[in-house]
Amino acid sequence: MILENKIKLANLPTKIEKLDKLSKELGKNIYIKRDDQTGTEVSGNKVRKLEFSVKEALDNDCDYLITCGGIQSNHARATAAVAAKLGMGSFLVLRGKEDNELEGNYFFDKLLGARIKFITPEEYSNNRAQIMENIKNELSKEGHRAYIIPEGASNGVGSLGYYNAMLEILEQQKQMGIKFDAIACSVGSGGTYSGLYYGNKVTGNDATVYGINITGDREYFLDVVESLLHELIKYTGQEISINRDAIDIVDGYPGLGYAISRPEEIEFIKHIAQLEGIILDPVYTGKAMYGLVQEIKKGTFDRHDNILFIHTGGIFGWNTAQRSMIEL
Ligand SMILES: *Cc1c(COP(=O)(O)O)cnc(C)c1O
């Protein structure tokens, strides 16, 4: 079975908790799956994907991991941690300028021993794959064999991590004696959503899987998800029917754009922290859960009773600009 083709890096299964007070506020049963607790150094959703990607790297005798992301990329930090743990090297291609203030994920990247190259946003958009290929060639001159993981580990093999997570959810709901009829997550590079969507379909489960994009727009992500679903099918050999209209990307919540916060999002994060003792991140889960709650209030989720939100992590991504927006 393809899903056994992984190494163990994450603390699984992650628990599912009911948010009693938020449920009362909204008149719906709201649950949260704590994928922010998959680990400490590796915390968040990316390590589920790395369990599959890094297995492929090891099977190919690689001793270096190359990946890319924003300067505060959770994925880059998780990759650096995994590489250190496994005795591999890591090389991160980060979008932006070298930050004099070492903070958050970028600080941990350094602490974990990653080699880092900064590139401009233009280079990142147009040329990051080639730049990673060039680094791979340079590393081979040093005698290393490198494996390239794309942004967010969102390709066919990485997305298996969230196909696997969907099976975990199905098992947990059986044990809990409930049925989640809506499952929601944030969408950044699309692998988390695609894996969940695929797992839901391929098992014949009939939950609606919602993805709330925190950058880009619906049309863009429909393309991304469609192509990831085709890649998943290629990996597993298990067909599903792909109907573009049935891909539930909920647009409207990127706000001011990637990693830029609005006061209402930050207020919402503070509200959830003080209501439920759960800390969301400003880049992904804060925006996505804010969007989910707005949609519930608008009535979009009226036909659902038990709604599961995936907390995909991101706590290390808080930066000075976002922190200074909070009145404490
Ligand atoms: C990367 C990330 C996401 C988005 O997941 P994708 O699979 O890239 O769509 C959500 N939350 C956090 C905290 C992340 O780091």
PDB file of C-alpha atoms in Angstrom, residues 33-327:
ATOM      1  CA  LYS A  33      -7.585  18.906  14.583  1.00  0.00           C
ATOM      2  CA  ARG A  34      -4.295  19.803  16.208  1.00  0.00           C
ATOM      3  CA  ASP A  35      -1.830  19.411  13.361  1.00  0.00           C
ATOM      4  CA  ASP A  36      -0.011  22.288  15.044  1.00  0.00           C
ATOM      5  CA  GLN A  37       1.089  19.550  17.475  1.00  0.00           C
ATOM      6  CA  THR A  38       2.760  17.188  15.017  1.00  0.00           C
ATOM      7  CA  GLY A  39       6.029  17.998  16.763  1.00  0.00           C
ATOM      8  CA  THR A  40       8.042  20.935  18.047  1.00  0.00           C
ATOM      9  CA  GLU A  41      10.852  21.691  15.587  1.00  0.00           C
ATOM     10  CA  VAL A  42       8.829  20.066  12.811  1.00  0.00           C
ATOM     11  CA  SER A  43       5.463  21.412  13.985  1.00  0.00           C
ATOM     12  CA  GLY A  44       2.614  22.007  11.550  1.00  0.00           C
ATOM     13  CA  ASN A  45       1.281  20.379   8.401  1.00  0.00           C
ATOM     14  CA  LYS A  46       4.478  20.142   6.363  1.00  0.00           C
ATOM     15  CA  VAL A  47       5.963  17.249   8.305  1.00  0.00           C
ATOM     16  CA  ARG A  48       3.095  14.989   7.211  1.00  0.00           C
ATOM     17  CA  LYS A  49       4.143  15.618   3.620  1.00  0.00           C
ATOM     18  CA  LEU A  50       7.841  15.282   4.439  1.00  0.00           C
ATOM     19  CA  GLU A  51       7.212  11.775   5.799  1.00  0.00           C
ATOM     20  CA  PHE A  52       6.578  10.774   2.178  1.00  0.00           C
ATOM     21  CA  SER A  53       8.903  13.166   0.307  1.00  0.00           C
ATOM     22  CA  VAL A  54      11.933  12.426   2.456  1.00  0.00           C
ATOM     23  CA  LYS A  55      11.315   8.675   2.187  1.00  0.00           C
ATOM     24  CA  GLU A  56      11.657   9.130  -1.567  1.00  0.00           C
ATOM     25  CA  ALA A  57      14.872  11.117  -1.015  1.00  0.00           C
ATOM     26  CA  LEU A  58      16.348   8.374   1.159  1.00  0.00           C
ATOM     27  CA  ASP A  59      15.285   5.663  -1.292  1.00  0.00           C
ATOM     28  CA  ASN A  60      17.274   7.590  -3.903  1.00  0.00           C
ATOM     29  CA  ASP A  61      20.370   7.682  -1.652  1.00  0.00           C
ATOM     30  CA  CYS A  62      20.212  11.451  -1.246  1.00  0.00           C
ATOM     31  CA  ASP A  63      22.086  13.185   1.568  1.00  0.00           C
ATOM     32  CA  TYR A  64      20.827  16.756   1.022  1.00  0.00           C
ATOM     33  CA  LEU A  65      17.371  18.344   0.923  1.00  0.00           C
ATOM     34  CA  ILE A  66      16.790  21.484  -1.134  1.00  0.00           C
ATOM     35  CA  THR A  67      13.562  23.423  -0.833  1.00  0.00           C
ATOM     36  CA  CYS A  68      12.133  26.940  -1.068  1.00  0.00           C
ATOM     37  CA  GLY A  69       9.645  29.346   0.506  1.00  0.00           C
ATOM     38  CA  GLY A  70       9.173  32.797   1.993  1.00  0.00           C
ATOM     39  CA  ILE A  71      11.605  34.038   4.615  1.00  0.00           C
ATOM     40  CA  GLN A  72       9.175  32.899   7.339  1.00  0.00           C
ATOM     41  CA  SER A  73       8.350  29.598   5.617  1.00  0.00           C
ATOM     42  CA  ASN A  74       7.149  26.933   8.050  1.00  0.00           C
ATOM     43  CA  HIS A  75       7.915  24.349   5.402  1.00  0.00           C
ATOM     44  CA  ALA A  76      11.552  25.452   5.073  1.00  0.00           C
ATOM     45  CA  ARG A  77      12.005  25.305   8.862  1.00  0.00           C
ATOM     46  CA  ALA A  78      10.436  21.833   9.099  1.00  0.00           C
ATOM     47  CA  THR A  79      12.675  20.627   6.259  1.00  0.00           C
ATOM     48  CA  ALA A  80      15.786  21.997   7.999  1.00  0.00           C
ATOM     49  CA  ALA A  81      14.766  20.191  11.205  1.00  0.00           C
ATOM     50  CA  VAL A  82      14.135  16.889   9.428  1.00  0.00           C
ATOM     51  CA  ALA A  83      17.451  17.125   7.584  1.00  0.00           C
ATOM     52  CA  ALA A  84      19.343  17.695  10.842  1.00  0.00           C
ATOM     53  CA  LYS A  85      17.545  14.832  12.544  1.00  0.00           C
ATOM     54  CA  LEU A  86      18.403  12.425   9.723  1.00  0.00           C
ATOM     55  CA  GLY A  87      22.016  13.565   9.371  1.00  0.00           C
ATOM     56  CA  MET A  88      21.361  15.182   5.999  1.00  0.00           C
ATOM     57  CA  GLY A  89      22.241  18.674   4.815  1.00  0.00           C
ATOM     58  CA  SER A  90      19.610  21.269   3.959  1.00  0.00           C
ATOM     59  CA  PHE A  91      19.731  24.143   1.489  1.00  0.00           C
ATOM     60  CA  LEU A  92      16.868  26.660   1.546  1.00  0.00           C
ATOM     61  CA  VAL A  93      16.030  29.127  -1.213  1.00  0.00           C
ATOM     62  CA  LEU A  94      14.147  31.942   0.496  1.00  0.00           C
ATOM     63  CA  ARG A  95      12.162  34.769  -1.070  1.00  0.00           C
ATOM     64  CA  GLY A  96      13.174  38.185   0.199  1.00  0.00           C
ATOM     65  CA  LYS A  97      16.179  39.971   1.608  1.00  0.00           C
ATOM     66  CA  GLU A  98      18.506  38.760   4.269  1.00  0.00           C
ATOM     67  CA  ASP A  99      16.867  39.874   7.483  1.00  0.00           C
ATOM     68  CA  ASN A 100      19.048  41.576  10.022  1.00  0.00           C
ATOM     69  CA  GLU A 101      16.544  40.657  12.652  1.00  0.00           C
ATOM     70  CA  LEU A 102      16.839  36.952  13.104  1.00  0.00           C
ATOM     71  CA  GLU A 103      13.356  35.922  14.090  1.00  0.00           C
ATOM     72  CA  GLY A 104      10.808  33.168  13.895  1.00  0.00           C
ATOM     73  CA  ASN A 105      11.291  30.418  11.365  1.00  0.00           C
ATOM     74  CA  TYR A 106      14.289  32.115   9.779  1.00  0.00           C
ATOM     75  CA  PHE A 107      16.109  32.092  13.116  1.00  0.00           C
ATOM     76  CA  PHE A 108      15.358  28.383  13.530  1.00  0.00           C
ATOM     77  CA  ASP A 109      16.512  27.662   9.957  1.00  0.00           C
ATOM     78  CA  LYS A 110      19.895  29.079  10.931  1.00  0.00           C
ATOM     79  CA  LEU A 111      19.963  27.372  14.298  1.00  0.00           C
ATOM     80  CA  LEU A 112      19.247  24.044  12.601  1.00  0.00           C
ATOM     81  CA  GLY A 113      22.221  24.534  10.301  1.00  0.00           C
ATOM     82  CA  ALA A 114      20.498  25.157   6.982  1.00  0.00           C
ATOM     83  CA  ARG A 115      22.436  26.784   4.169  1.00  0.00           C
ATOM     84  CA  ILE A 116      20.377  29.664   2.794  1.00  0.00           C
ATOM     85  CA  LYS A 117      20.213  31.601  -0.460  1.00  0.00           C
ATOM     86  CA  PHE A 118      17.981  34.659  -0.764  1.00  0.00           C
ATOM     87  CA  ILE A 119      16.347  35.495  -4.079  1.00  0.00           C
ATOM     88  CA  THR A 120      14.059  38.344  -5.142  1.00  0.00           C
ATOM     89  CA  PRO A 121      10.275  37.880  -5.431  1.00  0.00           C
ATOM     90  CA  GLU A 122      10.655  38.050  -9.234  1.00  0.00           C
ATOM     91  CA  GLU A 123      13.310  35.344  -9.286  1.00  0.00           C
ATOM     92  CA  TYR A 124      11.151  33.312  -6.935  1.00  0.00           C
ATOM     93  CA  SER A 125       8.074  33.517  -9.185  1.00  0.00           C
ATOM     94  CA  ASN A 126       9.838  32.965 -12.475  1.00  0.00           C
ATOM     95  CA  ASN A 127      12.890  30.912 -11.815  1.00  0.00           C
ATOM     96  CA  ARG A 128      12.963  29.082  -8.481  1.00  0.00           C
ATOM     97  CA  ALA A 129      12.909  25.585  -9.991  1.00  0.00           C
ATOM     98  CA  GLN A 130      15.973  26.364 -12.108  1.00  0.00           C
ATOM     99  CA  ILE A 131      17.725  28.000  -9.157  1.00  0.00           C
ATOM    100  CA  MET A 132      17.196  24.853  -7.069  1.00  0.00           C
ATOM    101  CA  GLU A 133      18.498  22.721  -9.966  1.00  0.00           C
ATOM    102  CA  ASN A 134      21.635  24.870 -10.095  1.00  0.00           C
ATOM    103  CA  ILE A 135      22.164  24.396  -6.355  1.00  0.00           C
ATOM    104  CA  LYS A 136      21.754  20.661  -6.810  1.00  0.00           C
ATOM    105  CA  ASN A 137      24.505  20.720  -9.443  1.00  0.00           C
ATOM    106  CA  GLU A 138      26.782  22.768  -7.203  1.00  0.00           C
ATOM    107  CA  LEU A 139      26.209  20.333  -4.351  1.00  0.00           C
ATOM    108  CA  SER A 140      27.043  17.396  -6.573  1.00  0.00           C
ATOM    109  CA  LYS A 141      30.466  18.986  -7.179  1.00  0.00           C
ATOM    110  CA  GLU A 142      30.911  18.856  -3.391  1.00  0.00           C
ATOM    111  CA  GLY A 143      30.099  15.139  -3.543  1.00  0.00           C
ATOM    112  CA  HIS A 144      26.489  15.407  -2.375  1.00  0.00           C
ATOM    113  CA  ARG A 145      23.361  13.931  -3.848  1.00  0.00           C
ATOM    114  CA  ALA A 146      20.484  16.353  -3.317  1.00  0.00           C
ATOM    115  CA  TYR A 147      16.727  15.873  -3.479  1.00  0.00           C
ATOM    116  CA  ILE A 148      14.564  18.844  -4.458  1.00  0.00           C
ATOM    117  CA  ILE A 149      11.286  19.340  -2.611  1.00  0.00           C
ATOM    118  CA  PRO A 150       8.985  21.902  -4.297  1.00  0.00           C
ATOM    119  CA  GLU A 151       7.319  24.783  -2.424  1.00  0.00           C
ATOM    120  CA  GLY A 152       5.312  23.465   0.525  1.00  0.00           C
ATOM    121  CA  ALA A 153       6.127  19.865  -0.500  1.00  0.00           C
ATOM    122  CA  SER A 154       2.971  20.236  -2.583  1.00  0.00           C
ATOM    123  CA  ASN A 155       3.396  17.647  -5.292  1.00  0.00           C
ATOM    124  CA  GLY A 156       1.980  14.165  -5.730  1.00  0.00           C
ATOM    125  CA  VAL A 157       4.231  12.430  -3.222  1.00  0.00           C
ATOM    126  CA  GLY A 158       3.976  15.149  -0.552  1.00  0.00           C
ATOM    127  CA  SER A 159       0.195  15.342  -0.802  1.00  0.00           C
ATOM    128  CA  LEU A 160       0.022  11.681   0.227  1.00  0.00           C
ATOM    129  CA  GLY A 161       0.587  13.052   3.735  1.00  0.00           C
ATOM    130  CA  TYR A 162      -2.895  14.525   3.757  1.00  0.00           C
ATOM    131  CA  TYR A 163      -4.490  11.533   2.059  1.00  0.00           C
ATOM    132  CA  ASN A 164      -3.085   9.707   5.075  1.00  0.00           C
ATOM    133  CA  ALA A 165      -4.447  12.415   7.409  1.00  0.00           C
ATOM    134  CA  MET A 166      -7.926  11.901   5.971  1.00  0.00           C
ATOM    135  CA  LEU A 167      -7.772   8.192   6.836  1.00  0.00           C
ATOM    136  CA  GLU A 168      -6.726   9.242  10.345  1.00  0.00           C
ATOM    137  CA  ILE A 169      -9.760  11.545  10.597  1.00  0.00           C
ATOM    138  CA  LEU A 170     -12.119   8.769   9.455  1.00  0.00           C
ATOM    139  CA  GLU A 171     -10.722   6.463  12.129  1.00  0.00           C
ATOM    140  CA  GLN A 172     -11.015   9.155  14.804  1.00  0.00           C
ATOM    141  CA  GLN A 173     -14.603  10.058  13.957  1.00  0.00           C
ATOM    142  CA  LYS A 174     -15.528   6.386  14.255  1.00  0.00           C
ATOM    143  CA  GLN A 175     -13.947   6.250  17.711  1.00  0.00           C
ATOM    144  CA  MET A 176     -15.641   9.510  18.724  1.00  0.00           C
ATOM    145  CA  GLY A 177     -19.012   8.360  17.448  1.00  0.00           C
ATOM    146  CA  ILE A 178     -19.584  11.459  15.323  1.00  0.00           C
ATOM    147  CA  LYS A 179     -19.423  12.326  11.665  1.00  0.00           C
ATOM    148  CA  PHE A 180     -17.684  15.419  10.358  1.00  0.00           C
ATOM    149  CA  ASP A 181     -19.800  16.636   7.474  1.00  0.00           C
ATOM    150  CA  ALA A 182     -17.535  19.584   6.688  1.00  0.00           C
ATOM    151  CA  ILE A 183     -13.739  19.638   6.878  1.00  0.00           C
ATOM    152  CA  ALA A 184     -11.901  22.924   6.322  1.00  0.00           C
ATOM    153  CA  CYS A 185      -8.270  23.930   5.971  1.00  0.00           C
ATOM    154  CA  SER A 186      -6.244  26.862   4.716  1.00  0.00           C
ATOM    155  CA  VAL A 187      -4.756  26.733   1.227  1.00  0.00           C
ATOM    156  CA  GLY A 188      -1.265  28.071   0.513  1.00  0.00           C
ATOM    157  CA  SER A 189       0.453  25.748  -1.944  1.00  0.00           C
ATOM    158  CA  GLY A 190      -2.511  23.364  -2.167  1.00  0.00           C
ATOM    159  CA  GLY A 191      -1.098  20.007  -1.052  1.00  0.00           C
ATOM    160  CA  THR A 192      -2.978  19.840   2.239  1.00  0.00           C
ATOM    161  CA  TYR A 193      -6.328  20.506   0.607  1.00  0.00           C
ATOM    162  CA  SER A 194      -5.651  18.180  -2.329  1.00  0.00           C
ATOM    163  CA  GLY A 195      -4.635  15.281  -0.085  1.00  0.00           C
ATOM    164  CA  LEU A 196      -7.724  15.675   2.103  1.00  0.00           C
ATOM    165  CA  TYR A 197      -9.988  16.022  -0.922  1.00  0.00           C
ATOM    166  CA  TYR A 198      -8.481  12.964  -2.573  1.00  0.00           C
ATOM    167  CA  GLY A 199      -8.725  10.872   0.619  1.00  0.00           C
ATOM    168  CA  ASN A 200     -12.349  11.862   1.078  1.00  0.00           C
ATOM    169  CA  LYS A 201     -13.231  10.872  -2.500  1.00  0.00           C
ATOM    170  CA  VAL A 202     -11.218   7.711  -2.795  1.00  0.00           C
ATOM    171  CA  THR A 203     -12.687   6.258   0.403  1.00  0.00           C
ATOM    172  CA  GLY A 204     -16.230   7.140  -0.655  1.00  0.00           C
ATOM    173  CA  ASN A 205     -16.674   9.407   2.376  1.00  0.00           C
ATOM    174  CA  ASP A 206     -19.192  12.151   1.744  1.00  0.00           C
ATOM    175  CA  ALA A 207     -17.907  15.067   3.803  1.00  0.00           C
ATOM    176  CA  THR A 208     -17.510  18.387   2.013  1.00  0.00           C
ATOM    177  CA  VAL A 209     -13.863  19.462   2.057  1.00  0.00           C
ATOM    178  CA  TYR A 210     -13.414  23.239   2.039  1.00  0.00           C
ATOM    179  CA  GLY A 211     -10.184  25.073   1.327  1.00  0.00           C
ATOM    180  CA  ILE A 212      -9.867  28.711   2.265  1.00  0.00           C
ATOM    181  CA  ASN A 213      -7.140  30.356   0.192  1.00  0.00           C
ATOM    182  CA  ILE A 214      -4.894  32.840   1.964  1.00  0.00           C
ATOM    183  CA  THR A 215      -3.238  34.094  -1.215  1.00  0.00           C
ATOM    184  CA  GLY A 216      -4.111  34.068  -4.921  1.00  0.00           C
ATOM    185  CA  ASP A 217      -7.687  33.402  -6.011  1.00  0.00           C
ATOM    186  CA  ARG A 218     -10.175  30.613  -6.635  1.00  0.00           C
ATOM    187  CA  GLU A 219      -9.417  30.106 -10.342  1.00  0.00           C
ATOM    188  CA  TYR A 220      -5.700  29.821  -9.650  1.00  0.00           C
ATOM    189  CA  PHE A 221      -6.227  27.213  -6.940  1.00  0.00           C
ATOM    190  CA  LEU A 222      -8.721  25.186  -8.972  1.00  0.00           C
ATOM    191  CA  ASP A 223      -5.876  24.698 -11.467  1.00  0.00           C
ATOM    192  CA  VAL A 224      -3.416  23.826  -8.709  1.00  0.00           C
ATOM    193  CA  VAL A 225      -5.758  21.321  -7.043  1.00  0.00           C
ATOM    194  CA  GLU A 226      -6.761  19.693 -10.328  1.00  0.00           C
ATOM    195  CA  SER A 227      -3.170  19.100 -11.264  1.00  0.00           C
ATOM    196  CA  LEU A 228      -2.271  17.777  -7.786  1.00  0.00           C
ATOM    197  CA  LEU A 229      -5.227  15.375  -7.910  1.00  0.00           C
ATOM    198  CA  HIS A 230      -3.919  14.020 -11.223  1.00  0.00           C
ATOM    199  CA  GLU A 231      -0.485  13.587  -9.659  1.00  0.00           C
ATOM    200  CA  LEU A 232      -2.020  11.751  -6.695  1.00  0.00           C
ATOM    201  CA  ILE A 233      -3.844   9.393  -9.029  1.00  0.00           C
ATOM    202  CA  LYS A 234      -0.573   8.707 -10.830  1.00  0.00           C
ATOM    203  CA  TYR A 235       1.106   7.839  -7.510  1.00  0.00           C
ATOM    204  CA  THR A 236      -1.625   5.648  -6.077  1.00  0.00           C
ATOM    205  CA  GLY A 237      -3.147   4.188  -9.221  1.00  0.00           C
ATOM    206  CA  GLN A 238      -6.578   4.790  -7.660  1.00  0.00           C
ATOM    207  CA  GLU A 239      -8.842   6.835  -9.928  1.00  0.00           C
ATOM    208  CA  ILE A 240     -11.335   9.403  -8.703  1.00  0.00           C
ATOM    209  CA  SER A 241     -13.589  11.510 -10.853  1.00  0.00           C
ATOM    210  CA  ILE A 242     -12.421  15.094 -10.894  1.00  0.00           C
ATOM    211  CA  ASN A 243     -15.147  17.663 -11.231  1.00  0.00           C
ATOM    212  CA  ARG A 244     -13.810  21.193 -11.120  1.00  0.00           C
ATOM    213  CA  ASP A 245     -17.112  22.562  -9.831  1.00  0.00           C
ATOM    214  CA  ALA A 246     -17.003  20.211  -6.837  1.00  0.00           C
ATOM    215  CA  ILE A 247     -13.664  21.592  -5.633  1.00  0.00           C
ATOM    216  CA  ASP A 248     -14.732  23.847  -2.767  1.00  0.00           C
ATOM    217  CA  ILE A 249     -12.225  26.671  -2.680  1.00  0.00           C
ATOM    218  CA  VAL A 250     -13.728  29.455  -0.560  1.00  0.00           C
ATOM    219  CA  ASP A 251     -12.289  32.713  -1.854  1.00  0.00           C
ATOM    220  CA  GLY A 252     -12.420  36.127  -0.217  1.00  0.00           C
ATOM    221  CA  TYR A 253     -10.008  35.884   2.703  1.00  0.00           C
ATOM    222  CA  PRO A 254      -6.453  36.624   1.516  1.00  0.00           C
ATOM    223  CA  GLY A 255      -7.107  40.121   2.890  1.00  0.00           C
ATOM    224  CA  LEU A 256      -4.176  42.379   2.109  1.00  0.00           C
ATOM    225  CA  GLY A 257      -2.169  39.500   0.629  1.00  0.00           C
ATOM    226  CA  TYR A 258       0.299  36.844   1.675  1.00  0.00           C
ATOM    227  CA  ALA A 259       1.608  37.358   5.206  1.00  0.00           C
ATOM    228  CA  ILE A 260       0.085  40.839   5.543  1.00  0.00           C
ATOM    229  CA  SER A 261      -2.549  41.142   8.265  1.00  0.00           C
ATOM    230  CA  ARG A 262      -5.650  43.266   8.721  1.00  0.00           C
ATOM    231  CA  PRO A 263      -6.770  44.436  12.173  1.00  0.00           C
ATOM    232  CA  GLU A 264      -9.926  42.284  12.057  1.00  0.00           C
ATOM    233  CA  GLU A 265      -7.857  39.139  11.476  1.00  0.00           C
ATOM    234  CA  ILE A 266      -5.538  39.934  14.335  1.00  0.00           C
ATOM    235  CA  GLU A 267      -8.538  40.732  16.588  1.00  0.00           C
ATOM    236  CA  PHE A 268     -10.045  37.376  15.649  1.00  0.00           C
ATOM    237  CA  ILE A 269      -6.831  35.547  16.565  1.00  0.00           C
ATOM    238  CA  LYS A 270      -6.834  37.305  19.943  1.00  0.00           C
ATOM    239  CA  HIS A 271     -10.492  36.355  20.459  1.00  0.00           C
ATOM    240  CA  ILE A 272      -9.819  32.643  19.785  1.00  0.00           C
ATOM    241  CA  ALA A 273      -6.722  32.700  21.996  1.00  0.00           C
ATOM    242  CA  GLN A 274      -8.691  34.078  24.939  1.00  0.00           C
ATOM    243  CA  LEU A 275     -11.862  32.067  24.248  1.00  0.00           C
ATOM    244  CA  GLU A 276     -10.310  28.646  23.655  1.00  0.00           C
ATOM    245  CA  GLY A 277      -6.641  28.855  24.671  1.00  0.00           C
ATOM    246  CA  ILE A 278      -5.564  28.095  21.107  1.00  0.00           C
ATOM    247  CA  ILE A 279      -3.065  30.223  19.210  1.00  0.00           C
ATOM    248  CA  LEU A 280      -3.533  30.575  15.465  1.00  0.00           C
ATOM    249  CA  ASP A 281      -0.944  32.035  13.120  1.00  0.00           C
ATOM    250  CA  PRO A 282      -1.383  35.284  11.168  1.00  0.00           C
ATOM    251  CA  VAL A 283      -0.403  33.931   7.726  1.00  0.00           C
ATOM    252  CA  TYR A 284      -2.563  30.810   7.325  1.00  0.00           C
ATOM    253  CA  THR A 285      -4.791  29.545  10.115  1.00  0.00           C
ATOM    254  CA  GLY A 286      -5.800  32.970  11.431  1.00  0.00           C
ATOM    255  CA  LYS A 287      -7.052  34.079   8.023  1.00  0.00           C
ATOM    256  CA  ALA A 288      -8.630  30.728   7.176  1.00  0.00           C
ATOM    257  CA  MET A 289     -10.477  30.304  10.451  1.00  0.00           C
ATOM    258  CA  TYR A 290     -11.569  33.940  10.321  1.00  0.00           C
ATOM    259  CA  GLY A 291     -12.975  33.154   6.865  1.00  0.00           C
ATOM    260  CA  LEU A 292     -14.652  29.981   8.094  1.00  0.00           C
ATOM    261  CA  VAL A 293     -16.388  31.842  10.910  1.00  0.00           C
ATOM    262  CA  GLN A 294     -17.543  34.616   8.555  1.00  0.00           C
ATOM    263  CA  GLU A 295     -19.003  31.998   6.201  1.00  0.00           C
ATOM    264  CA  ILE A 296     -20.769  30.205   9.068  1.00  0.00           C
ATOM    265  CA  LYS A 297     -22.262  33.538  10.134  1.00  0.00           C
ATOM    266  CA  LYS A 298     -23.377  34.211   6.544  1.00  0.00           C
ATOM    267  CA  GLY A 299     -25.157  30.854   6.416  1.00  0.00           C
ATOM    268  CA  THR A 300     -22.900  29.110   3.890  1.00  0.00           C
ATOM    269  CA  PHE A 301     -22.510  26.187   6.307  1.00  0.00           C
ATOM    270  CA  ASP A 302     -26.178  25.945   7.346  1.00  0.00           C
ATOM    271  CA  ARG A 303     -26.472  22.388   6.026  1.00  0.00           C
ATOM    272  CA  HIS A 304     -23.519  21.218   8.134  1.00  0.00           C
ATOM    273  CA  ASP A 305     -23.658  20.188  11.803  1.00  0.00           C
ATOM    274  CA  ASN A 306     -20.160  18.988  12.664  1.00  0.00           C
ATOM    275  CA  ILE A 307     -17.403  21.134  11.228  1.00  0.00           C
ATOM    276  CA  LEU A 308     -13.736  20.162  11.558  1.00  0.00           C
ATOM    277  CA  PHE A 309     -11.047  22.801  11.081  1.00  0.00           C
ATOM    278  CA  ILE A 310      -7.456  21.628  10.577  1.00  0.00           C
ATOM    279  CA  HIS A 311      -5.004  23.703  12.631  1.00  0.00           C
ATOM    280  CA  THR A 312      -2.033  23.434  10.312  1.00  0.00           C
ATOM    281  CA  GLY A 313       0.428  25.189  12.655  1.00  0.00           C
ATOM    282  CA  GLY A 314       2.522  28.257  11.963  1.00  0.00           C
ATOM    283  CA  ILE A 315       3.171  29.588  15.458  1.00  0.00           C
ATOM    284  CA  PHE A 316       6.809  30.426  14.644  1.00  0.00           C
ATOM    285  CA  GLY A 317       5.701  32.660  11.771  1.00  0.00           C
ATOM    286  CA  TRP A 318       4.545  35.531  13.996  1.00  0.00           C
ATOM    287  CA  ASN A 319       6.731  38.535  13.181  1.00  0.00           C
ATOM    288  CA  THR A 320       7.257  41.947  14.704  1.00  0.00           C
ATOM    289  CA  ALA A 321       4.849  43.724  12.334  1.00  0.00           C
ATOM    290  CA  GLN A 322       1.983  41.383  13.205  1.00  0.00           C
ATOM    291  CA  ARG A 323       2.750  41.307  16.914  1.00  0.00           C
ATOM    292  CA  SER A 324       2.718  45.093  17.085  1.00  0.00           C
ATOM    293  CA  MET A 325      -0.875  45.146  15.744  1.00  0.00           C
ATOM    294  CA  ILE A 326      -2.194  43.495  18.901  1.00  0.00           C
ATOM    295  CA  GLU A 327      -3.388  45.640  21.754  1.00  0.00           C
TER     296      GLU A 327
END
